[in-house]
Coordinates of C-alpha atoms in Angstrom, one line a residue:
M24 CA 0.0 0.0 0.0
D25 CA 2.7 2.3 0.9
N26 CA 4.8 1.3 -2.2
A27 CA 1.8 1.9 -4.4
L28 CA 1.2 5.3 -3.0
A29 CA 4.9 6.2 -3.1
S30 CA 5.5 5.1 -6.7
P31 CA 3.9 8.0 -8.5
A32 CA 5.6 10.6 -6.2
P33 CA 9.2 10.0 -7.4
S34 CA 8.2 10.2 -11.0
A35 CA 6.3 13.4 -10.4
L36 CA 9.3 14.9 -8.5
A37 CA 11.7 13.8 -11.3
E38 CA 9.4 15.4 -13.9
A39 CA 9.4 18.6 -11.9
A40 CA 13.1 18.5 -11.7
D41 CA 13.6 17.9 -15.4
V42 CA 11.6 21.1 -16.4
P43 CA 14.1 23.4 -18.1
P44 CA 14.5 26.9 -16.5
A45 CA 12.4 29.7 -18.0
G46 CA 13.9 32.8 -19.6
F47 CA 14.8 36.2 -17.9
A48 CA 11.5 37.7 -18.9
A49 CA 9.5 34.8 -17.5
R50 CA 11.5 35.0 -14.3
L51 CA 10.8 38.7 -14.0
A52 CA 7.1 38.0 -14.7
A53 CA 7.2 35.4 -11.9
L54 CA 8.5 37.9 -9.3
P55 CA 6.0 39.1 -6.7
M56 CA 4.2 42.4 -7.3
R57 CA 6.3 44.2 -4.6
S58 CA 9.5 43.4 -6.4
K59 CA 8.0 44.5 -9.8
V60 CA 6.9 47.8 -8.4
G61 CA 10.3 48.4 -6.8
L62 CA 12.1 47.6 -10.0
G63 CA 9.9 50.0 -12.0
I64 CA 10.4 52.8 -9.5
G65 CA 14.2 52.2 -9.5
L66 CA 14.4 52.3 -13.3
A67 CA 12.2 55.5 -13.5
T68 CA 14.5 57.1 -10.9
L69 CA 17.6 56.2 -12.8
A70 CA 16.1 57.7 -16.0
A71 CA 15.1 60.9 -14.2
V72 CA 18.7 61.2 -12.7
V73 CA 20.3 60.7 -16.1
L74 CA 18.0 63.4 -17.6
A75 CA 18.7 65.8 -14.8
M76 CA 22.4 65.3 -15.1
T77 CA 22.2 65.9 -18.9
L78 CA 20.2 69.1 -18.4
W79 CA 22.4 70.4 -15.6
S80 CA 25.6 69.7 -17.5
G81 CA 24.3 71.4 -20.6
Q82 CA 23.0 74.4 -18.7
A83 CA 25.1 77.6 -19.4
D84 CA 26.4 80.0 -16.8
F85 CA 24.0 83.0 -16.8
R86 CA 25.3 86.6 -16.1
P87 CA 23.3 89.8 -15.7
V88 CA 23.2 91.9 -18.8
F89 CA 21.1 94.7 -17.2
T90 CA 20.1 95.5 -13.7
G91 CA 17.6 97.9 -12.2
L92 CA 15.5 98.2 -15.3
S93 CA 12.0 99.6 -15.2
D94 CA 9.0 97.4 -16.2
K95 CA 8.8 99.2 -19.5
D96 CA 12.4 98.8 -20.4
G97 CA 12.5 95.3 -19.1
G98 CA 9.6 94.3 -21.4
A99 CA 11.2 95.9 -24.4
V100 CA 14.6 94.1 -23.7
I101 CA 12.9 90.7 -23.2
A102 CA 11.0 91.1 -26.5
Q103 CA 14.2 91.9 -28.3
L104 CA 16.0 88.9 -26.8
A105 CA 13.2 86.6 -27.8
Q106 CA 13.4 88.0 -31.3
M107 CA 17.2 87.4 -31.3
N108 CA 16.7 83.8 -30.0
V109 CA 18.9 84.4 -27.0
P110 CA 18.0 82.5 -23.8
Y111 CA 17.4 84.7 -20.9
R112 CA 16.2 84.8 -17.3
N113 CA 14.1 87.5 -15.6
E114 CA 14.8 88.0 -11.9
P115 CA 13.3 90.4 -9.4
G116 CA 14.7 93.9 -9.2
G117 CA 14.8 94.5 -13.0
T118 CA 17.6 92.1 -13.6
I119 CA 17.9 90.2 -16.9
L120 CA 20.4 87.4 -17.2
V121 CA 21.8 85.9 -20.4
P122 CA 24.6 83.2 -21.0
A123 CA 28.0 84.4 -19.9
N124 CA 29.6 84.0 -23.3
Q125 CA 27.0 86.3 -24.9
V126 CA 26.8 89.1 -22.4
Y127 CA 28.9 91.7 -24.3
D128 CA 27.5 90.8 -27.7
V129 CA 23.9 91.1 -26.4
R130 CA 24.7 94.5 -24.8
M131 CA 26.1 95.9 -28.1
K132 CA 23.2 94.5 -30.1
L133 CA 20.6 96.0 -27.7
A134 CA 22.5 99.3 -27.7
S135 CA 22.3 99.4 -31.4
A136 CA 18.6 98.9 -31.1
G137 CA 18.4 101.7 -28.7
L138 CA 17.6 99.6 -25.6
P139 CA 17.2 100.2 -22.8
K140 CA 15.6 103.6 -23.5
G141 CA 15.2 104.6 -19.9
S142 CA 12.7 106.9 -18.5
T143 CA 14.7 110.0 -19.3
V144 CA 15.6 111.5 -22.7
G145 CA 18.5 113.6 -23.6
F146 CA 19.6 115.6 -26.6
E147 CA 18.4 112.7 -28.9
L148 CA 15.0 114.3 -28.5
M149 CA 16.2 117.1 -30.8
D150 CA 16.9 114.6 -33.6
K151 CA 13.2 114.2 -34.3
S152 CA 12.0 117.6 -35.5
S153 CA 8.6 117.8 -37.0
I154 CA 7.4 120.2 -39.7
G155 CA 5.5 123.2 -38.3
Q156 CA 7.2 123.1 -34.9
T157 CA 6.7 126.3 -33.0
Q158 CA 9.3 128.2 -31.1
F159 CA 7.6 127.3 -27.8
N160 CA 7.8 123.6 -28.6
E161 CA 11.4 123.9 -29.7
R162 CA 12.3 125.7 -26.5
L163 CA 10.4 123.1 -24.4
N164 CA 12.1 120.2 -26.1
F165 CA 15.5 121.8 -25.5
Q166 CA 14.6 122.2 -21.8
R167 CA 13.5 118.6 -21.5
A168 CA 16.7 117.4 -23.3
L169 CA 18.9 119.5 -20.9
E170 CA 17.1 118.1 -17.9
G171 CA 17.6 114.6 -19.2
E172 CA 21.3 115.0 -19.8
L173 CA 21.7 116.5 -16.3
T174 CA 19.8 113.6 -14.8
R175 CA 22.0 111.1 -16.6
T176 CA 25.1 112.8 -15.4
I177 CA 23.9 113.0 -11.7
T178 CA 22.8 109.3 -11.7
A179 CA 26.3 108.3 -12.8
M180 CA 27.4 109.0 -9.2
A181 CA 28.0 105.9 -7.1
D182 CA 25.8 107.0 -4.3
V183 CA 22.8 108.3 -6.4
S184 CA 20.2 105.7 -7.5
D185 CA 17.9 108.1 -9.3
A186 CA 17.5 111.8 -9.8
R187 CA 15.1 114.3 -11.3
V188 CA 16.1 117.8 -12.5
H189 CA 13.6 120.7 -12.9
L190 CA 14.8 123.8 -14.7
A191 CA 12.9 127.1 -14.6
I192 CA 14.2 129.0 -17.6
P193 CA 12.2 132.2 -18.2
Q194 CA 11.7 133.6 -21.6
Q195 CA 14.0 136.4 -22.3
N196 CA 12.7 139.7 -23.7
G197 CA 14.4 142.9 -25.0
F198 CA 14.3 144.8 -21.7
F199 CA 17.4 144.0 -19.7
R200 CA 16.0 145.3 -16.4
E201 CA 12.9 143.1 -16.7
Q202 CA 14.7 139.8 -17.4
Q203 CA 14.3 137.1 -14.8
K204 CA 17.1 134.8 -13.7
P205 CA 16.7 131.0 -14.1
S206 CA 16.5 128.6 -11.2
A207 CA 16.7 124.8 -10.8
S208 CA 15.7 122.1 -8.4
V209 CA 17.3 118.6 -8.1
M210 CA 15.5 115.6 -6.4
L211 CA 17.9 112.8 -5.4
T212 CA 17.1 109.2 -4.5
L213 CA 20.2 107.8 -2.7
R214 CA 21.1 104.1 -2.5
G215 CA 20.5 102.3 0.7
G216 CA 22.9 103.3 3.4
H217 CA 24.6 105.9 1.3
T218 CA 24.8 109.7 2.1
L219 CA 26.3 112.7 0.3
D220 CA 28.8 115.0 2.0
R221 CA 28.9 118.7 1.5
A222 CA 31.5 118.5 -1.2
Q223 CA 29.4 116.2 -3.3
V224 CA 26.3 118.3 -2.9
A225 CA 28.3 121.4 -3.9
G226 CA 29.5 119.6 -6.9
I227 CA 26.0 118.8 -8.0
V228 CA 25.0 122.5 -7.5
H229 CA 27.9 123.8 -9.6
L230 CA 27.2 121.1 -12.2
V231 CA 23.7 122.4 -12.7
S232 CA 24.6 126.0 -12.5
A233 CA 27.4 125.7 -15.0
S234 CA 25.1 123.9 -17.5
V235 CA 22.5 126.7 -17.6
P236 CA 23.4 130.2 -18.8
E237 CA 22.9 133.0 -16.2
L238 CA 22.1 130.4 -13.5
S239 CA 23.6 131.3 -10.1
P240 CA 24.6 128.5 -7.7
K241 CA 22.4 130.2 -5.0
A242 CA 19.4 129.5 -7.2
V243 CA 19.9 125.7 -7.2
S244 CA 18.2 123.6 -4.6
V245 CA 19.1 120.0 -3.9
L246 CA 16.7 117.7 -2.0
D247 CA 16.7 114.0 -1.0
S248 CA 13.9 111.5 -1.3
T249 CA 12.7 112.5 2.2
G250 CA 12.3 116.1 1.3
A251 CA 15.3 117.3 3.4
L252 CA 17.3 120.2 1.9
L253 CA 20.8 119.1 1.2
S254 CA 22.1 122.4 -0.3
N255 CA 22.7 125.4 2.0
N256 CA 21.8 128.5 0.1
N257 CA 22.1 130.9 3.0
D258 CA 24.2 133.9 2.1
N259 CA 27.2 134.2 4.3
T260 CA 29.3 137.3 4.6
N261 CA 32.3 135.8 2.8
G262 CA 30.8 132.5 1.6
L263 CA 33.7 130.6 3.2
D264 CA 31.9 128.0 5.3
S265 CA 33.6 125.0 3.8
Q266 CA 36.8 126.9 3.3
Q267 CA 36.8 128.0 7.0
L268 CA 36.4 124.4 8.1
Q269 CA 39.1 123.3 5.8
Y270 CA 41.4 126.1 7.0
K271 CA 40.8 125.2 10.6
Q272 CA 41.5 121.5 10.0
Q273 CA 44.7 122.4 8.1
I274 CA 46.0 124.5 11.0
E275 CA 45.3 121.7 13.5
N276 CA 46.9 119.1 11.2
N277 CA 50.0 121.2 10.8
F278 CA 50.5 121.6 14.5
N279 CA 49.8 118.0 15.1
K280 CA 52.4 117.0 12.5
R281 CA 55.0 119.2 14.2
I282 CA 54.4 117.4 17.5
Y283 CA 54.7 114.0 15.9
E284 CA 57.9 114.9 14.0
L285 CA 59.4 116.2 17.2
L286 CA 58.5 113.6 19.7
E287 CA 58.4 110.3 17.7
P288 CA 62.2 110.0 17.5
V289 CA 62.3 110.4 21.3
V290 CA 59.5 108.1 22.5
G291 CA 59.3 105.8 19.5
R292 CA 56.8 105.0 16.8
D293 CA 53.3 104.1 17.9
N294 CA 54.0 105.3 21.4
L295 CA 52.5 108.8 20.9
R296 CA 49.0 110.2 20.4
S297 CA 48.3 113.9 20.1
T298 CA 45.5 116.2 19.2
V299 CA 45.4 119.9 18.6
T300 CA 42.3 122.2 18.8
A301 CA 42.6 125.6 17.2
D302 CA 40.2 128.5 18.0
V303 CA 40.3 130.5 14.8
D304 CA 38.7 134.0 14.4
F305 CA 37.2 134.4 11.0
S306 CA 35.6 137.8 11.7
Q307 CA 36.7 140.6 9.3
V308 CA 37.0 144.2 10.7
E309 CA 37.9 147.3 8.7
S310 CA 38.5 150.7 10.4
T311 CA 39.5 154.1 9.0
A312 CA 41.3 156.8 11.1
E313 CA 42.3 160.4 10.2
E314 CA 44.7 162.3 12.4
Y315 CA 46.0 165.9 12.4
K316 CA 49.2 166.9 14.2
P317 CA 50.9 170.4 14.2
N318 CA 54.6 170.8 13.6
Q319 CA 56.2 170.4 17.0
G320 CA 59.7 170.1 18.3
P321 CA 62.7 172.4 18.3
N322 CA 63.7 171.6 14.7
A323 CA 60.2 171.7 13.3
Q324 CA 59.7 174.3 10.5
A325 CA 56.2 175.3 9.9
S326 CA 55.3 175.7 6.3
V327 CA 53.1 178.8 5.7
R328 CA 50.1 178.0 3.6
S329 CA 48.7 181.5 3.3
L330 CA 49.5 185.0 4.8
Q331 CA 47.0 187.8 5.0
N332 CA 47.6 191.4 6.4
Q333 CA 45.0 194.1 6.7
E334 CA 45.5 197.7 7.9
A335 CA 42.9 200.4 8.0
I336 CA 43.3 204.1 9.1
N337 CA 40.4 206.4 9.6
A338 CA 41.1 210.1 10.0
T339 CA 38.8 213.1 10.2
P340 CA 40.5 216.3 9.1
A341 CA 40.0 219.4 11.1
L342 CA 37.8 222.1 9.7
P343 CA 39.7 225.1 8.3
T344 CA 39.8 228.2 10.4
G345 CA 41.2 231.6 10.0
V346 CA 41.1 234.1 7.3
P347 CA 40.9 232.7 3.8
G348 CA 43.8 233.7 1.7
A349 CA 46.4 232.5 -0.8
A350 CA 47.9 229.8 1.6
T351 CA 44.7 227.9 1.7
N352 CA 44.4 227.7 -2.0
Q353 CA 47.8 225.8 -2.6
P354 CA 47.8 222.1 -3.8
P355 CA 48.7 219.4 -1.3
V356 CA 52.3 218.2 -0.9
P357 CA 53.2 215.0 -2.8
A358 CA 53.5 211.7 -0.8
T359 CA 56.9 210.8 0.5
A360 CA 56.3 207.1 1.4
P361 CA 59.1 204.8 0.0
V362 CA 58.2 202.2 -2.6
N363 CA 60.3 199.5 -1.0
G364 CA 61.2 199.1 2.7
P365 CA 59.3 199.6 5.8
A366 CA 56.4 202.0 5.8
Q367 CA 56.8 205.2 7.7
A368 CA 54.6 206.1 10.4
L369 CA 51.5 207.7 9.4
Q370 CA 51.4 211.3 9.8
P371 CA 48.3 212.8 11.2
A372 CA 46.3 214.8 8.8
Q373 CA 46.9 218.4 9.1
G374 CA 43.9 220.2 10.1
G375 CA 42.6 222.2 12.7
A376 CA 42.7 221.6 16.3
N377 CA 39.5 219.6 16.0
G378 CA 40.9 216.7 13.7
Q379 CA 40.4 212.9 14.6
Q380 CA 42.4 209.7 13.5
S381 CA 41.9 205.8 14.1
T382 CA 44.1 202.9 12.9
R383 CA 43.2 199.1 12.5
R384 CA 45.6 196.2 11.6
E385 CA 44.8 192.4 11.0
N386 CA 47.4 189.7 10.3
V387 CA 46.2 186.1 9.4
T388 CA 48.9 183.4 8.8
N389 CA 47.8 179.8 7.8
Y390 CA 50.3 177.0 8.4
E391 CA 50.4 173.4 6.9
L392 CA 49.3 170.6 9.4
D393 CA 50.3 166.9 9.5
K394 CA 47.4 164.7 8.3
T395 CA 47.4 160.9 8.6
V396 CA 44.6 158.7 7.1
R397 CA 44.9 155.1 8.4
V398 CA 42.8 152.2 7.0
T399 CA 43.0 149.0 9.1
R400 CA 41.7 145.7 7.9
N401 CA 42.1 142.7 10.1
A402 CA 43.1 139.4 8.5
T403 CA 40.6 136.6 8.5
G404 CA 41.5 133.3 10.1
T405 CA 43.5 134.6 13.0
V406 CA 44.4 132.0 15.6
K407 CA 42.9 133.1 18.9
R408 CA 43.9 130.1 21.1
L409 CA 45.5 126.7 20.8
N410 CA 44.8 123.6 22.9
A411 CA 47.1 120.5 22.7
A412 CA 46.8 117.2 24.5
V413 CA 49.6 114.6 24.2
V414 CA 49.6 111.1 25.6
I415 CA 52.8 109.0 25.8
N416 CA 52.8 105.3 26.2
H417 CA 54.4 103.6 29.2
R418 CA 57.8 102.2 28.7
M419 CA 58.6 98.5 28.9
A420 CA 61.3 97.7 31.5
T421 CA 63.0 94.3 32.3
D422 CA 64.2 93.7 35.8
A423 CA 67.1 91.5 37.0
K424 CA 64.9 88.4 36.9
G425 CA 63.9 88.9 33.3
K426 CA 60.4 90.0 34.1
T427 CA 59.0 92.6 31.8
S428 CA 56.7 95.3 33.1
S429 CA 55.4 98.7 31.9
Q430 CA 56.5 101.8 33.8
P431 CA 55.3 105.4 33.4
V432 CA 57.5 108.1 32.0
P433 CA 59.2 110.1 34.7
Q434 CA 57.7 113.5 35.4
A435 CA 61.0 115.3 34.8
E436 CA 61.1 113.9 31.3
L437 CA 57.4 114.8 30.8
D438 CA 58.3 118.4 31.7
K439 CA 61.0 118.5 29.1
L440 CA 58.7 117.1 26.5
T441 CA 56.1 119.7 27.4
E442 CA 58.7 122.4 26.8
L443 CA 59.4 120.9 23.4
V444 CA 55.7 120.9 22.5
R445 CA 55.4 124.6 23.6
E446 CA 58.3 125.6 21.3
A447 CA 56.9 123.6 18.4
M448 CA 53.5 125.1 18.7
G449 CA 54.6 128.7 19.4
Y450 CA 53.0 128.8 22.8
S451 CA 51.7 132.2 23.9
Q452 CA 50.5 132.8 27.4
E453 CA 48.9 136.1 26.5
R454 CA 46.8 134.2 23.9
G455 CA 45.6 131.7 26.5
D456 CA 47.2 128.6 25.0
S457 CA 47.1 125.3 27.0
I458 CA 49.3 122.2 26.6
K459 CA 48.9 119.0 28.5
V460 CA 51.4 116.0 28.3
L461 CA 50.5 112.8 30.1
S462 CA 51.9 109.2 30.3
A463 CA 49.4 106.3 30.2
P464 CA 49.6 102.7 29.1
F465 CA 48.2 101.9 25.6
M466 CA 45.9 99.0 25.1
D467 CA 47.0 96.4 22.6
T468 CA 44.0 96.3 20.2
K469 CA 45.7 94.5 17.3
P470 CA 43.4 91.8 16.1
E471 CA 44.8 88.3 16.2
A472 CA 44.9 86.4 12.9
V473 CA 42.3 83.8 13.1
E474 CA 42.7 80.9 10.7
L475 CA 39.5 79.6 9.3
P476 CA 39.0 75.9 9.4
L477 CA 39.1 74.0 6.2
W478 CA 35.3 73.5 6.1
K479 CA 34.9 77.3 6.3
Q480 CA 37.3 78.2 3.5
P481 CA 35.6 80.2 0.7
W482 CA 37.0 78.0 -2.0
L483 CA 35.8 74.9 -0.3
L484 CA 32.3 76.4 0.2
E485 CA 32.2 77.4 -3.5
L486 CA 33.3 73.9 -4.5
M487 CA 30.7 72.3 -2.3
R488 CA 28.0 74.6 -3.6
A489 CA 28.9 73.7 -7.2
A490 CA 29.1 70.0 -6.5
A491 CA 25.9 69.8 -4.4
V492 CA 23.6 69.2 -7.4
P493 CA 25.6 66.4 -9.1
A494 CA 26.4 64.8 -5.7
A495 CA 22.7 64.7 -4.8
L496 CA 21.8 63.2 -8.2
V497 CA 24.5 60.5 -7.9
L498 CA 23.3 59.7 -4.3
V499 CA 19.7 59.2 -5.6
A500 CA 21.0 57.0 -8.4
L501 CA 22.9 54.8 -6.0
I502 CA 19.9 54.4 -3.7
A503 CA 17.8 53.5 -6.7
V504 CA 20.3 51.0 -8.0
F505 CA 21.2 49.2 -4.8
G506 CA 17.9 49.6 -3.0
L507 CA 15.4 48.8 -5.8
V508 CA 17.0 47.5 -9.0
R509 CA 19.7 45.2 -7.7
P510 CA 17.4 43.1 -5.4
A511 CA 14.9 42.5 -8.2
I512 CA 17.7 41.5 -10.7
R513 CA 19.2 39.1 -8.1
A514 CA 15.8 37.5 -7.5
A515 CA 15.4 37.0 -11.3
R516 CA 18.8 35.4 -11.9
P517 CA 19.0 31.5 -12.5
P518 CA 20.5 29.4 -9.7
E519 CA 24.1 28.6 -9.8
P520 CA 25.2 24.9 -10.5
E521 CA 26.0 22.8 -7.4
A522 CA 28.9 20.4 -6.9
T523 CA 28.5 16.8 -8.1
D524 CA 29.9 15.0 -5.1
E525 CA 27.5 15.9 -2.4
A526 CA 28.6 13.1 -0.2
A527 CA 32.2 14.2 -0.2
Q528 CA 31.2 17.7 0.7
L529 CA 29.0 16.5 3.5
D530 CA 31.9 14.2 4.8
A531 CA 34.2 17.3 4.9
V532 CA 31.6 19.2 6.8
V533 CA 30.8 16.4 9.3
D534 CA 34.4 15.2 9.6
D535 CA 33.7 11.9 11.5
A536 CA 34.4 8.1 10.9
N537 CA 31.1 7.3 9.3
E538 CA 31.1 8.1 5.7
L539 CA 27.9 9.0 3.9
P540 CA 27.0 6.8 0.9
G541 CA 27.8 8.3 -2.4
G542 CA 25.9 8.3 -5.6
L543 CA 22.9 10.2 -4.2
P544 CA 21.2 12.3 -6.8
A545 CA 21.6 16.0 -6.4
L546 CA 18.4 17.7 -5.6
E547 CA 18.2 21.2 -6.8
A548 CA 16.1 23.9 -5.1
P549 CA 13.5 25.2 -7.4
A550 CA 15.0 28.0 -9.5
S551 CA 11.7 29.8 -9.8
N552 CA 8.5 30.2 -8.0
D553 CA 6.8 27.9 -10.6
K554 CA 8.8 24.8 -9.5
L555 CA 8.3 25.7 -5.8
E556 CA 4.6 25.9 -6.4
R557 CA 4.7 22.4 -8.0
A558 CA 6.6 20.9 -5.1
R559 CA 4.1 22.4 -2.7
Q560 CA 1.2 21.2 -4.7
L561 CA 2.8 17.6 -4.8
A562 CA 3.2 17.7 -1.0
R563 CA -0.5 18.8 -0.6
D564 CA -1.8 16.2 -3.1
N565 CA 0.3 13.2 -2.0
P566 CA 1.8 13.7 1.4
V567 CA 2.5 10.0 1.9
A568 CA 4.8 9.8 -1.1
V569 CA 6.7 12.9 0.1
A570 CA 7.0 11.3 3.6
N571 CA 8.4 8.1 2.1
I572 CA 10.9 10.1 0.1
M573 CA 12.1 12.0 3.2
R574 CA 12.3 8.6 5.1
A575 CA 14.4 7.1 2.3
W576 CA 16.8 10.2 2.4
I577 CA 17.2 9.8 6.1
N578 CA 17.9 6.0 5.9
G579 CA 20.3 6.5 3.1
E580 CA 18.2 4.6 0.6
D581 CA 17.5 5.5 -3.0
P582 CA 14.1 7.1 -3.2
L583 CA 13.7 6.0 -6.8
K584 CA 14.2 2.3 -6.0
A585 CA 12.0 2.4 -2.9

């Protein structure tokens, strides 16, 4: 009974063992659904990695061709690039990028096409003149062109992002007294974190005033984007605000330089700090004095300017008396006064006893006087007071044990250095100058050189940034190959042939005195799931035959002869 039941089992097992192995496609088809899905995902991932690597390697290095473009100019530039078949990228901030090897060619081609046009126009506006243009339109176009050129020049400054220029140019007429002077206003938009100093603002003012005829710098106003007035148009007496500050700084620097040149050879380099403050008087005073002095002194000789003498004699002759006769009818005696020489005393008029006489003399002499007219004009920029502060570093001293310590400079030496500073500065006690020389230790603030680790080096960071994309793609490819594709391929491979002498191998493994019988047929494990399913089906259909085969293997008998 047992033999009858066991007889068909060996034949069925031999038939199952003699089935030739199926092909690779069949073995793949026999894989479980989980392995098939993993294999498909792995192959799709590999294809995506290869495609990404191809696109990344073929991608060109893009560089900006224009930055800070307006929307209007950016649209015109993009349209022109699309017409030229040039790849581009549009990034925020009005930045357009093109391949690095085409940047300069694209710029020249866009410039020849008049792009970017910009929001301002210059003198190219005068190139388009229409027929029938009035004088007002021509003057208006010229004003717009001049404003545009000034805007372009001002925006060329490194600190200015944008600018607007407004010119008020009145129409001239034939009456000189009624002509109005032009004026200008400049609105500046500065870059983030940038400011303009007074020299730069003055440069913008003079640029605008020099570009418009009859425009005074005082009539130019410069404002920033917040509305703050940058230009100072207040009329000063001499207009030397900036020059006064520069002159004051120059005086202080000159005195400070004298101190350094005098004391550095004594105390050593980098062991001296000094500062000088000068009180400068920029007031200008003009006075006029007129003095008159007479000629004085023993040797002084007065110069007569004019001499005037007046003499008057009034006489009343006496009335004639007596008997008229021949004596009274005689002519008067001729005058006997000399022509040259002193005048003789006046003789009283001859008359009667009742005659009267009066004499009056006036002498006026004008002398030359000393006249002095003095005009005094004080010089501007007079130094009223000087203040100097000098600090000297402590000296390093080494004792007998070799220990180094800092020691202050002795007071006697400080007094000598103070005298040197006074002589170098031209110390004046009447002027109220003050000089102070002290000794104090200097703090060592030199920064130590810190070496960056290798992983913080800029070149390494740049290399890692450039290799990040390909490294990530390679990592994904390795995960797909070893995690999904390789297990599925190994499961679909045919089994490797086993050794013929199974008994010898078992003897070598067991290594005892009992030798296993040889000649046993080699049983191969099913190479595919199909054979395994057949063996399982045989065990389920005829378990007795399978049990007999296993008993024969254990007893060392041939299962085919059982």
